[in-house]
Each structure stands twice: as C-alpha cells, then as structure tokens.
Amino acid sequence: MPINSSKILLGNEFTLDYKSTYNNEMKNLINSIELISFTYMNSNNNTLNKFGIEYSYIALAMNNMLKSTNNNIKIWK
C-alpha cells in the first residue's frame, strides 16, 4: 500500500505459489500488478499516480503477451 514517506514501497502485492501452470501464475502476477496500479492511481501522491499508470501499462502488455503464449508450459520445480 502507498505510504506517506520519502521512500516508495513497490511490489508488496506480488504473490506466486509456483505450484500452478504458467498460465495461472502469469494471471496471478498480472492481477497483482493491476491491484498495485489501481491503488497507486487512486492515491493523492503524484509520483505514485505516475507509477500506477506505468504499472497498468505493464499489466496490459503482460496480458497481451499471455494471449500469444503457449499456456500448456509446466512450471519447473
């Protein structure tokens, strides 16, 4: 979550379990990035707003990449 500080904490919502398929792990990661982007875009901090916009672009690009990827890839454990 955004905090009022000179330090910006990025990525505290990323969670993966590495027990799933590539497709599911990518969806989890994309959802985490989207959650961060929405949280940052709704903050009252201009810097966080800009980070939120960048995160939303990253999530969109990853989602588009996922659509063109072989989703049957198994995660190596």
PDB file of N, CA, C and O in Angstrom:
ATOM      1  N   MET A   1       0.843  -1.181   0.000  1.00  0.00           N
ATOM      2  CA  MET A   1       0.000   0.000   0.000  1.00  0.00           C
ATOM      3  C   MET A   1       0.885   1.240   0.000  1.00  0.00           C
ATOM      4  O   MET A   1       1.928   1.244   0.635  1.00  0.00           O
ATOM      5  N   PRO A   2       0.443   2.284  -0.682  1.00  0.00           N
ATOM      6  CA  PRO A   2       1.221   3.519  -0.660  1.00  0.00           C
ATOM      7  C   PRO A   2       1.290   4.084   0.755  1.00  0.00           C
ATOM      8  O   PRO A   2       0.332   4.021   1.500  1.00  0.00           O
ATOM      9  N   ILE A   3       2.435   4.585   1.098  1.00  0.00           N
ATOM     10  CA  ILE A   3       2.600   5.196   2.410  1.00  0.00           C
ATOM     11  C   ILE A   3       3.125   6.610   2.222  1.00  0.00           C
ATOM     12  O   ILE A   3       3.764   6.916   1.235  1.00  0.00           O
ATOM     13  N   ASN A   4       2.819   7.473   3.162  1.00  0.00           N
ATOM     14  CA  ASN A   4       3.313   8.843   3.124  1.00  0.00           C
ATOM     15  C   ASN A   4       4.735   8.838   3.641  1.00  0.00           C
ATOM     16  O   ASN A   4       4.980   8.797   4.836  1.00  0.00           O
ATOM     17  N   SER A   5       5.684   8.825   2.747  1.00  0.00           N
ATOM     18  CA  SER A   5       7.075   8.725   3.136  1.00  0.00           C
ATOM     19  C   SER A   5       7.937   9.178   1.976  1.00  0.00           C
ATOM     20  O   SER A   5       7.485   9.271   0.845  1.00  0.00           O
ATOM     21  N   SER A   6       9.207   9.419   2.260  1.00  0.00           N
ATOM     22  CA  SER A   6      10.122   9.745   1.182  1.00  0.00           C
ATOM     23  C   SER A   6      10.532   8.482   0.435  1.00  0.00           C
ATOM     24  O   SER A   6      11.079   8.536  -0.647  1.00  0.00           O
ATOM     25  N   LYS A   7      10.265   7.309   1.023  1.00  0.00           N
ATOM     26  CA  LYS A   7      10.564   6.043   0.379  1.00  0.00           C
ATOM     27  C   LYS A   7       9.274   5.472  -0.198  1.00  0.00           C
ATOM     28  O   LYS A   7       8.228   5.514   0.441  1.00  0.00           O
ATOM     29  N   ILE A   8       9.340   4.944  -1.396  1.00  0.00           N
ATOM     30  CA  ILE A   8       8.165   4.358  -2.028  1.00  0.00           C
ATOM     31  C   ILE A   8       8.342   2.851  -2.050  1.00  0.00           C
ATOM     32  O   ILE A   8       9.324   2.342  -2.578  1.00  0.00           O
ATOM     33  N   LEU A   9       7.421   2.145  -1.443  1.00  0.00           N
ATOM     34  CA  LEU A   9       7.453   0.698  -1.417  1.00  0.00           C
ATOM     35  C   LEU A   9       6.710   0.182  -2.637  1.00  0.00           C
ATOM     36  O   LEU A   9       5.521   0.441  -2.803  1.00  0.00           O
ATOM     37  N   LEU A  10       7.407  -0.522  -3.496  1.00  0.00           N
ATOM     38  CA  LEU A  10       6.802  -1.055  -4.710  1.00  0.00           C
ATOM     39  C   LEU A  10       6.748  -2.582  -4.644  1.00  0.00           C
ATOM     40  O   LEU A  10       7.696  -3.222  -4.236  1.00  0.00           O
ATOM     41  N   GLY A  11       5.651  -3.145  -5.065  1.00  0.00           N
ATOM     42  CA  GLY A  11       5.593  -4.589  -5.232  1.00  0.00           C
ATOM     43  C   GLY A  11       5.192  -5.383  -4.019  1.00  0.00           C
ATOM     44  O   GLY A  11       5.446  -6.573  -3.970  1.00  0.00           O
ATOM     45  N   ASN A  12       4.545  -4.799  -3.039  1.00  0.00           N
ATOM     46  CA  ASN A  12       4.186  -5.570  -1.860  1.00  0.00           C
ATOM     47  C   ASN A  12       2.981  -6.479  -2.079  1.00  0.00           C
ATOM     48  O   ASN A  12       2.605  -7.223  -1.195  1.00  0.00           O
ATOM     49  N   GLU A  13       2.396  -6.473  -3.255  1.00  0.00           N
ATOM     50  CA  GLU A  13       1.243  -7.317  -3.539  1.00  0.00           C
ATOM     51  C   GLU A  13       1.576  -8.517  -4.418  1.00  0.00           C
ATOM     52  O   GLU A  13       0.715  -9.291  -4.746  1.00  0.00           O
ATOM     53  N   PHE A  14       2.843  -8.691  -4.794  1.00  0.00           N
ATOM     54  CA  PHE A  14       3.190  -9.792  -5.680  1.00  0.00           C
ATOM     55  C   PHE A  14       3.190 -11.108  -4.919  1.00  0.00           C
ATOM     56  O   PHE A  14       3.928 -11.267  -3.961  1.00  0.00           O
ATOM     57  N   THR A  15       2.346 -12.042  -5.341  1.00  0.00           N
ATOM     58  CA  THR A  15       2.304 -13.350  -4.713  1.00  0.00           C
ATOM     59  C   THR A  15       2.204 -14.426  -5.785  1.00  0.00           C
ATOM     60  O   THR A  15       1.363 -14.349  -6.673  1.00  0.00           O
ATOM     61  N   LEU A  16       3.077 -15.401  -5.691  1.00  0.00           N
ATOM     62  CA  LEU A  16       3.054 -16.544  -6.601  1.00  0.00           C
ATOM     63  C   LEU A  16       3.210 -17.795  -5.753  1.00  0.00           C
ATOM     64  O   LEU A  16       3.878 -17.780  -4.735  1.00  0.00           O
ATOM     65  N   ASP A  17       2.607 -18.907  -6.183  1.00  0.00           N
ATOM     66  CA  ASP A  17       2.755 -20.128  -5.391  1.00  0.00           C
ATOM     67  C   ASP A  17       3.627 -21.182  -6.070  1.00  0.00           C
ATOM     68  O   ASP A  17       4.002 -22.161  -5.459  1.00  0.00           O
ATOM     69  N   TYR A  18       3.986 -20.983  -7.331  1.00  0.00           N
ATOM     70  CA  TYR A  18       4.868 -21.872  -8.080  1.00  0.00           C
ATOM     71  C   TYR A  18       4.385 -23.321  -8.125  1.00  0.00           C
ATOM     72  O   TYR A  18       5.155 -24.218  -8.371  1.00  0.00           O
ATOM     73  N   LYS A  19       3.128 -23.565  -7.836  1.00  0.00           N
ATOM     74  CA  LYS A  19       2.583 -24.913  -7.897  1.00  0.00           C
ATOM     75  C   LYS A  19       1.595 -25.044  -9.041  1.00  0.00           C
ATOM     76  O   LYS A  19       1.022 -26.088  -9.251  1.00  0.00           O
ATOM     77  N   SER A  20       1.396 -24.002  -9.736  1.00  0.00           N
ATOM     78  CA  SER A  20       0.350 -23.936 -10.735  1.00  0.00           C
ATOM     79  C   SER A  20       0.941 -24.022 -12.134  1.00  0.00           C
ATOM     80  O   SER A  20       2.119 -24.280 -12.319  1.00  0.00           O
ATOM     81  N   THR A  21       0.106 -23.786 -13.113  1.00  0.00           N
ATOM     82  CA  THR A  21       0.562 -23.738 -14.501  1.00  0.00           C
ATOM     83  C   THR A  21       1.124 -22.357 -14.802  1.00  0.00           C
ATOM     84  O   THR A  21       0.883 -21.395 -14.075  1.00  0.00           O
ATOM     85  N   TYR A  22       1.857 -22.271 -15.889  1.00  0.00           N
ATOM     86  CA  TYR A  22       2.403 -20.987 -16.337  1.00  0.00           C
ATOM     87  C   TYR A  22       1.276 -19.976 -16.500  1.00  0.00           C
ATOM     88  O   TYR A  22       1.376 -18.835 -16.048  1.00  0.00           O
ATOM     89  N   ASN A  23       0.188 -20.395 -17.127  1.00  0.00           N
ATOM     90  CA  ASN A  23      -0.947 -19.511 -17.385  1.00  0.00           C
ATOM     91  C   ASN A  23      -1.505 -18.946 -16.075  1.00  0.00           C
ATOM     92  O   ASN A  23      -1.733 -17.744 -15.956  1.00  0.00           O
ATOM     93  N   ASN A  24      -1.711 -19.803 -15.095  1.00  0.00           N
ATOM     94  CA  ASN A  24      -2.274 -19.343 -13.823  1.00  0.00           C
ATOM     95  C   ASN A  24      -1.310 -18.438 -13.065  1.00  0.00           C
ATOM     96  O   ASN A  24      -1.730 -17.454 -12.455  1.00  0.00           O
ATOM     97  N   GLU A  25      -0.024 -18.778 -13.100  1.00  0.00           N
ATOM     98  CA  GLU A  25       0.957 -17.935 -12.418  1.00  0.00           C
ATOM     99  C   GLU A  25       1.028 -16.550 -13.061  1.00  0.00           C
ATOM    100  O   GLU A  25       1.115 -15.539 -12.373  1.00  0.00           O
ATOM    101  N   MET A  26       1.004 -16.520 -14.387  1.00  0.00           N
ATOM    102  CA  MET A  26       1.029 -15.230 -15.080  1.00  0.00           C
ATOM    103  C   MET A  26      -0.226 -14.427 -14.756  1.00  0.00           C
ATOM    104  O   MET A  26      -0.150 -13.219 -14.534  1.00  0.00           O
ATOM    105  N   LYS A  27      -1.380 -15.075 -14.715  1.00  0.00           N
ATOM    106  CA  LYS A  27      -2.620 -14.369 -14.359  1.00  0.00           C
ATOM    107  C   LYS A  27      -2.529 -13.802 -12.948  1.00  0.00           C
ATOM    108  O   LYS A  27      -2.974 -12.677 -12.698  1.00  0.00           O
ATOM    109  N   ASN A  28      -1.971 -14.589 -12.005  1.00  0.00           N
ATOM    110  CA  ASN A  28      -1.804 -14.098 -10.635  1.00  0.00           C
ATOM    111  C   ASN A  28      -0.896 -12.883 -10.604  1.00  0.00           C
ATOM    112  O   ASN A  28      -1.172 -11.904  -9.910  1.00  0.00           O
ATOM    113  N   LEU A  29       0.199 -12.949 -11.351  1.00  0.00           N
ATOM    114  CA  LEU A  29       1.135 -11.835 -11.386  1.00  0.00           C
ATOM    115  C   LEU A  29       0.498 -10.599 -12.019  1.00  0.00           C
ATOM    116  O   LEU A  29       0.628  -9.485 -11.501  1.00  0.00           O
ATOM    117  N   ILE A  30      -0.229 -10.787 -13.114  1.00  0.00           N
ATOM    118  CA  ILE A  30      -0.914  -9.673 -13.781  1.00  0.00           C
ATOM    119  C   ILE A  30      -1.949  -9.045 -12.850  1.00  0.00           C
ATOM    120  O   ILE A  30      -2.037  -7.820 -12.734  1.00  0.00           O
ATOM    121  N   ASN A  31      -2.711  -9.881 -12.149  1.00  0.00           N
ATOM    122  CA  ASN A  31      -3.711  -9.363 -11.205  1.00  0.00           C
ATOM    123  C   ASN A  31      -3.049  -8.561 -10.085  1.00  0.00           C
ATOM    124  O   ASN A  31      -3.570  -7.526  -9.658  1.00  0.00           O
ATOM    125  N   SER A  32      -1.890  -9.027  -9.606  1.00  0.00           N
ATOM    126  CA  SER A  32      -1.170  -8.299  -8.563  1.00  0.00           C
ATOM    127  C   SER A  32      -0.699  -6.942  -9.069  1.00  0.00           C
ATOM    128  O   SER A  32      -0.810  -5.935  -8.371  1.00  0.00           O
ATOM    129  N   ILE A  33      -0.184  -6.921 -10.289  1.00  0.00           N
ATOM    130  CA  ILE A  33       0.276  -5.657 -10.871  1.00  0.00           C
ATOM    131  C   ILE A  33      -0.895  -4.706 -11.068  1.00  0.00           C
ATOM    132  O   ILE A  33      -0.788  -3.506 -10.801  1.00  0.00           O
ATOM    133  N   GLU A  34      -2.036  -5.227 -11.514  1.00  0.00           N
ATOM    134  CA  GLU A  34      -3.223  -4.381 -11.682  1.00  0.00           C
ATOM    135  C   GLU A  34      -3.687  -3.819 -10.348  1.00  0.00           C
ATOM    136  O   GLU A  34      -4.068  -2.649 -10.257  1.00  0.00           O
ATOM    137  N   LEU A  35      -3.654  -4.631  -9.304  1.00  0.00           N
ATOM    138  CA  LEU A  35      -4.060  -4.167  -7.973  1.00  0.00           C
ATOM    139  C   LEU A  35      -3.168  -3.025  -7.508  1.00  0.00           C
ATOM    140  O   LEU A  35      -3.648  -2.006  -7.007  1.00  0.00           O
ATOM    141  N   ILE A  36      -1.867  -3.185  -7.709  1.00  0.00           N
ATOM    142  CA  ILE A  36      -0.939  -2.120  -7.341  1.00  0.00           C
ATOM    143  C   ILE A  36      -1.213  -0.866  -8.161  1.00  0.00           C
ATOM    144  O   ILE A  36      -1.249   0.246  -7.634  1.00  0.00           O
ATOM    145  N   SER A  37      -1.435  -1.045  -9.462  1.00  0.00           N
ATOM    146  CA  SER A  37      -1.653   0.128 -10.317  1.00  0.00           C
ATOM    147  C   SER A  37      -2.896   0.902  -9.892  1.00  0.00           C
ATOM    148  O   SER A  37      -2.863   2.127  -9.810  1.00  0.00           O
ATOM    149  N   PHE A  38      -3.981   0.198  -9.600  1.00  0.00           N
ATOM    150  CA  PHE A  38      -5.210   0.886  -9.184  1.00  0.00           C
ATOM    151  C   PHE A  38      -5.008   1.593  -7.846  1.00  0.00           C
ATOM    152  O   PHE A  38      -5.475   2.715  -7.651  1.00  0.00           O
ATOM    153  N   THR A  39      -4.319   0.929  -6.929  1.00  0.00           N
ATOM    154  CA  THR A  39      -4.070   1.531  -5.619  1.00  0.00           C
ATOM    155  C   THR A  39      -3.250   2.803  -5.760  1.00  0.00           C
ATOM    156  O   THR A  39      -3.559   3.834  -5.167  1.00  0.00           O
ATOM    157  N   TYR A  40      -2.194   2.739  -6.577  1.00  0.00           N
ATOM    158  CA  TYR A  40      -1.334   3.897  -6.756  1.00  0.00           C
ATOM    159  C   TYR A  40      -2.040   5.010  -7.519  1.00  0.00           C
ATOM    160  O   TYR A  40      -1.875   6.176  -7.201  1.00  0.00           O
ATOM    161  N   MET A  41      -2.820   4.655  -8.541  1.00  0.00           N
ATOM    162  CA  MET A  41      -3.513   5.693  -9.315  1.00  0.00           C
ATOM    163  C   MET A  41      -4.558   6.414  -8.479  1.00  0.00           C
ATOM    164  O   MET A  41      -4.901   7.550  -8.765  1.00  0.00           O
ATOM    165  N   ASN A  42      -5.079   5.760  -7.442  1.00  0.00           N
ATOM    166  CA  ASN A  42      -6.092   6.386  -6.597  1.00  0.00           C
ATOM    167  C   ASN A  42      -5.499   7.086  -5.387  1.00  0.00           C
ATOM    168  O   ASN A  42      -6.231   7.536  -4.514  1.00  0.00           O
ATOM    169  N   SER A  43      -4.178   7.162  -5.324  1.00  0.00           N
ATOM    170  CA  SER A  43      -3.547   7.852  -4.199  1.00  0.00           C
ATOM    171  C   SER A  43      -3.541   9.359  -4.478  1.00  0.00           C
ATOM    172  O   SER A  43      -3.813   9.805  -5.580  1.00  0.00           O
ATOM    173  N   ASN A  44      -3.220  10.111  -3.462  1.00  0.00           N
ATOM    174  CA  ASN A  44      -3.134  11.567  -3.623  1.00  0.00           C
ATOM    175  C   ASN A  44      -1.700  12.018  -3.855  1.00  0.00           C
ATOM    176  O   ASN A  44      -1.380  13.176  -3.661  1.00  0.00           O
ATOM    177  N   ASN A  45      -0.855  11.089  -4.283  1.00  0.00           N
ATOM    178  CA  ASN A  45       0.558  11.368  -4.481  1.00  0.00           C
ATOM    179  C   ASN A  45       0.850  11.321  -5.980  1.00  0.00           C
ATOM    180  O   ASN A  45       0.620  10.308  -6.630  1.00  0.00           O
ATOM    181  N   ASN A  46       1.358  12.426  -6.540  1.00  0.00           N
ATOM    182  CA  ASN A  46       1.608  12.494  -7.986  1.00  0.00           C
ATOM    183  C   ASN A  46       2.610  11.445  -8.452  1.00  0.00           C
ATOM    184  O   ASN A  46       2.465  10.875  -9.536  1.00  0.00           O
ATOM    185  N   THR A  47       3.634  11.201  -7.649  1.00  0.00           N
ATOM    186  CA  THR A  47       4.630  10.193  -8.019  1.00  0.00           C
ATOM    187  C   THR A  47       3.991   8.817  -8.081  1.00  0.00           C
ATOM    188  O   THR A  47       4.206   8.057  -9.028  1.00  0.00           O
ATOM    189  N   LEU A  48       3.187   8.477  -7.073  1.00  0.00           N
ATOM    190  CA  LEU A  48       2.518   7.175  -7.062  1.00  0.00           C
ATOM    191  C   LEU A  48       1.512   7.066  -8.198  1.00  0.00           C
ATOM    192  O   LEU A  48       1.344   5.987  -8.782  1.00  0.00           O
ATOM    193  N   ASN A  49       0.839   8.162  -8.520  1.00  0.00           N
ATOM    194  CA  ASN A  49      -0.090   8.149  -9.657  1.00  0.00           C
ATOM    195  C   ASN A  49       0.644   7.767 -10.936  1.00  0.00           C
ATOM    196  O   ASN A  49       0.151   6.955 -11.735  1.00  0.00           O
ATOM    197  N   LYS A  50       1.835   8.337 -11.147  1.00  0.00           N
ATOM    198  CA  LYS A  50       2.621   8.018 -12.340  1.00  0.00           C
ATOM    199  C   LYS A  50       3.067   6.568 -12.328  1.00  0.00           C
ATOM    200  O   LYS A  50       3.037   5.886 -13.362  1.00  0.00           O
ATOM    201  N   PHE A  51       3.490   6.072 -11.158  1.00  0.00           N
ATOM    202  CA  PHE A  51       3.846   4.657 -11.056  1.00  0.00           C
ATOM    203  C   PHE A  51       2.636   3.778 -11.373  1.00  0.00           C
ATOM    204  O   PHE A  51       2.757   2.743 -12.032  1.00  0.00           O
ATOM    205  N   GLY A  52       1.475   4.182 -10.909  1.00  0.00           N
ATOM    206  CA  GLY A  52       0.254   3.407 -11.169  1.00  0.00           C
ATOM    207  C   GLY A  52      -0.050   3.309 -12.649  1.00  0.00           C
ATOM    208  O   GLY A  52      -0.438   2.245 -13.143  1.00  0.00           O
ATOM    209  N   ILE A  53       0.128   4.394 -13.354  1.00  0.00           N
ATOM    210  CA  ILE A  53      -0.095   4.389 -14.803  1.00  0.00           C
ATOM    211  C   ILE A  53       0.900   3.450 -15.475  1.00  0.00           C
ATOM    212  O   ILE A  53       0.531   2.650 -16.340  1.00  0.00           O
ATOM    213  N   GLU A  54       2.171   3.524 -15.058  1.00  0.00           N
ATOM    214  CA  GLU A  54       3.193   2.636 -15.634  1.00  0.00           C
ATOM    215  C   GLU A  54       2.877   1.170 -15.341  1.00  0.00           C
ATOM    216  O   GLU A  54       3.009   0.313 -16.206  1.00  0.00           O
ATOM    217  N   TYR A  55       2.467   0.888 -14.112  1.00  0.00           N
ATOM    218  CA  TYR A  55       2.100  -0.480 -13.757  1.00  0.00           C
ATOM    219  C   TYR A  55       0.925  -0.973 -14.606  1.00  0.00           C
ATOM    220  O   TYR A  55       0.881  -2.135 -15.005  1.00  0.00           O
ATOM    221  N   SER A  56      -0.034  -0.106 -14.882  1.00  0.00           N
ATOM    222  CA  SER A  56      -1.184  -0.533 -15.698  1.00  0.00           C
ATOM    223  C   SER A  56      -0.745  -0.868 -17.121  1.00  0.00           C
ATOM    224  O   SER A  56      -1.251  -1.826 -17.717  1.00  0.00           O
ATOM    225  N   TYR A  57       0.222  -0.114 -17.661  1.00  0.00           N
ATOM    226  CA  TYR A  57       0.763  -0.430 -18.989  1.00  0.00           C
ATOM    227  C   TYR A  57       1.484  -1.774 -18.975  1.00  0.00           C
ATOM    228  O   TYR A  57       1.379  -2.569 -19.914  1.00  0.00           O
ATOM    229  N   ILE A  58       2.231  -2.027 -17.918  1.00  0.00           N
ATOM    230  CA  ILE A  58       2.947  -3.299 -17.795  1.00  0.00           C
ATOM    231  C   ILE A  58       1.957  -4.461 -17.729  1.00  0.00           C
ATOM    232  O   ILE A  58       2.139  -5.485 -18.404  1.00  0.00           O
ATOM    233  N   ALA A  59       0.909  -4.316 -16.930  1.00  0.00           N
ATOM    234  CA  ALA A  59      -0.099  -5.372 -16.814  1.00  0.00           C
ATOM    235  C   ALA A  59      -0.784  -5.624 -18.155  1.00  0.00           C
ATOM    236  O   ALA A  59      -1.009  -6.777 -18.540  1.00  0.00           O
ATOM    237  N   LEU A  60      -1.095  -4.571 -18.882  1.00  0.00           N
ATOM    238  CA  LEU A  60      -1.724  -4.711 -20.191  1.00  0.00           C
ATOM    239  C   LEU A  60      -0.799  -5.440 -21.162  1.00  0.00           C
ATOM    240  O   LEU A  60      -1.220  -6.363 -21.870  1.00  0.00           O
ATOM    241  N   ALA A  61       0.474  -5.061 -21.166  1.00  0.00           N
ATOM    242  CA  ALA A  61       1.440  -5.715 -22.059  1.00  0.00           C
ATOM    243  C   ALA A  61       1.611  -7.189 -21.698  1.00  0.00           C
ATOM    244  O   ALA A  61       1.667  -8.055 -22.581  1.00  0.00           O
ATOM    245  N   MET A  62       1.674  -7.482 -20.410  1.00  0.00           N
ATOM    246  CA  MET A  62       1.820  -8.877 -19.986  1.00  0.00           C
ATOM    247  C   MET A  62       0.590  -9.695 -20.360  1.00  0.00           C
ATOM    248  O   MET A  62       0.698 -10.850 -20.762  1.00  0.00           O
ATOM    249  N   ASN A  63      -0.579  -9.094 -20.230  1.00  0.00           N
ATOM    250  CA  ASN A  63      -1.817  -9.778 -20.591  1.00  0.00           C
ATOM    251  C   ASN A  63      -1.847 -10.068 -22.090  1.00  0.00           C
ATOM    252  O   ASN A  63      -2.247 -11.158 -22.520  1.00  0.00           O
ATOM    253  N   ASN A  64      -1.416  -9.116 -22.897  1.00  0.00           N
ATOM    254  CA  ASN A  64      -1.352  -9.337 -24.343  1.00  0.00           C
ATOM    255  C   ASN A  64      -0.333 -10.415 -24.692  1.00  0.00           C
ATOM    256  O   ASN A  64      -0.566 -11.242 -25.572  1.00  0.00           O
ATOM    257  N   MET A  65       0.801 -10.419 -23.990  1.00  0.00           N
ATOM    258  CA  MET A  65       1.812 -11.445 -24.202  1.00  0.00           C
ATOM    259  C   MET A  65       1.267 -12.826 -23.848  1.00  0.00           C
ATOM    260  O   MET A  65       1.489 -13.802 -24.564  1.00  0.00           O
ATOM    261  N   LEU A  66       0.522 -12.903 -22.756  1.00  0.00           N
ATOM    262  CA  LEU A  66      -0.032 -14.174 -22.304  1.00  0.00           C
ATOM    263  C   LEU A  66      -0.971 -14.771 -23.346  1.00  0.00           C
ATOM    264  O   LEU A  66      -1.008 -15.990 -23.535  1.00  0.00           O
ATOM    265  N   LYS A  67      -1.703 -13.915 -24.041  1.00  0.00           N
ATOM    266  CA  LYS A  67      -2.641 -14.389 -25.061  1.00  0.00           C
ATOM    267  C   LYS A  67      -1.926 -15.073 -26.228  1.00  0.00           C
ATOM    268  O   LYS A  67      -2.502 -15.911 -26.902  1.00  0.00           O
ATOM    269  N   SER A  68      -0.667 -14.709 -26.465  1.00  0.00           N
ATOM    270  CA  SER A  68       0.058 -15.277 -27.598  1.00  0.00           C
ATOM    271  C   SER A  68       1.107 -16.304 -27.167  1.00  0.00           C
ATOM    272  O   SER A  68       1.989 -16.647 -27.933  1.00  0.00           O
ATOM    273  N   THR A  69       1.009 -16.780 -25.936  1.00  0.00           N
ATOM    274  CA  THR A  69       1.985 -17.724 -25.392  1.00  0.00           C
ATOM    275  C   THR A  69       1.356 -19.107 -25.265  1.00  0.00           C
ATOM    276  O   THR A  69       0.167 -19.238 -25.024  1.00  0.00           O
ATOM    277  N   ASN A  70       2.205 -20.125 -25.388  1.00  0.00           N
ATOM    278  CA  ASN A  70       1.753 -21.494 -25.152  1.00  0.00           C
ATOM    279  C   ASN A  70       1.432 -21.641 -23.668  1.00  0.00           C
ATOM    280  O   ASN A  70       2.321 -21.625 -22.822  1.00  0.00           O
ATOM    281  N   ASN A  71       0.165 -21.810 -23.343  1.00  0.00           N
ATOM    282  CA  ASN A  71      -0.270 -21.848 -21.951  1.00  0.00           C
ATOM    283  C   ASN A  71      -0.175 -23.228 -21.325  1.00  0.00           C
ATOM    284  O   ASN A  71      -0.552 -23.418 -20.175  1.00  0.00           O
ATOM    285  N   ASN A  72       0.341 -24.196 -22.060  1.00  0.00           N
ATOM    286  CA  ASN A  72       0.483 -25.542 -21.510  1.00  0.00           C
ATOM    287  C   ASN A  72       1.860 -25.778 -20.906  1.00  0.00           C
ATOM    288  O   ASN A  72       2.177 -26.892 -20.510  1.00  0.00           O
ATOM    289  N   ILE A  73       2.666 -24.741 -20.829  1.00  0.00           N
ATOM    290  CA  ILE A  73       4.001 -24.868 -20.255  1.00  0.00           C
ATOM    291  C   ILE A  73       3.860 -25.190 -18.769  1.00  0.00           C
ATOM    292  O   ILE A  73       3.093 -24.554 -18.057  1.00  0.00           O
ATOM    293  N   LYS A  74       4.611 -26.163 -18.312  1.00  0.00           N
ATOM    294  CA  LYS A  74       4.579 -26.510 -16.884  1.00  0.00           C
ATOM    295  C   LYS A  74       5.692 -25.762 -16.178  1.00  0.00           C
ATOM    296  O   LYS A  74       6.765 -25.569 -16.716  1.00  0.00           O
ATOM    297  N   ILE A  75       5.416 -25.358 -14.955  1.00  0.00           N
ATOM    298  CA  ILE A  75       6.401 -24.636 -14.154  1.00  0.00           C
ATOM    299  C   ILE A  75       7.424 -25.650 -13.643  1.00  0.00           C
ATOM    300  O   ILE A  75       7.070 -26.672 -13.092  1.00  0.00           O
ATOM    301  N   TRP A  76       8.709 -25.317 -13.797  1.00  0.00           N
ATOM    302  CA  TRP A  76       9.760 -26.187 -13.296  1.00  0.00           C
ATOM    303  C   TRP A  76       9.869 -26.023 -11.797  1.00  0.00           C
ATOM    304  O   TRP A  76       9.840 -24.923 -11.284  1.00  0.00           O
ATOM    305  N   LYS A  77       9.975 -27.135 -11.099  1.00  0.00           N
ATOM    306  CA  LYS A  77      10.050 -27.076  -9.623  1.00  0.00           C
ATOM    307  C   LYS A  77      11.350 -27.627  -9.162  1.00  0.00           C
ATOM    308  O   LYS A  77      11.897 -28.538  -9.648  1.00  0.00           O
TER     309      LYS A  77
END
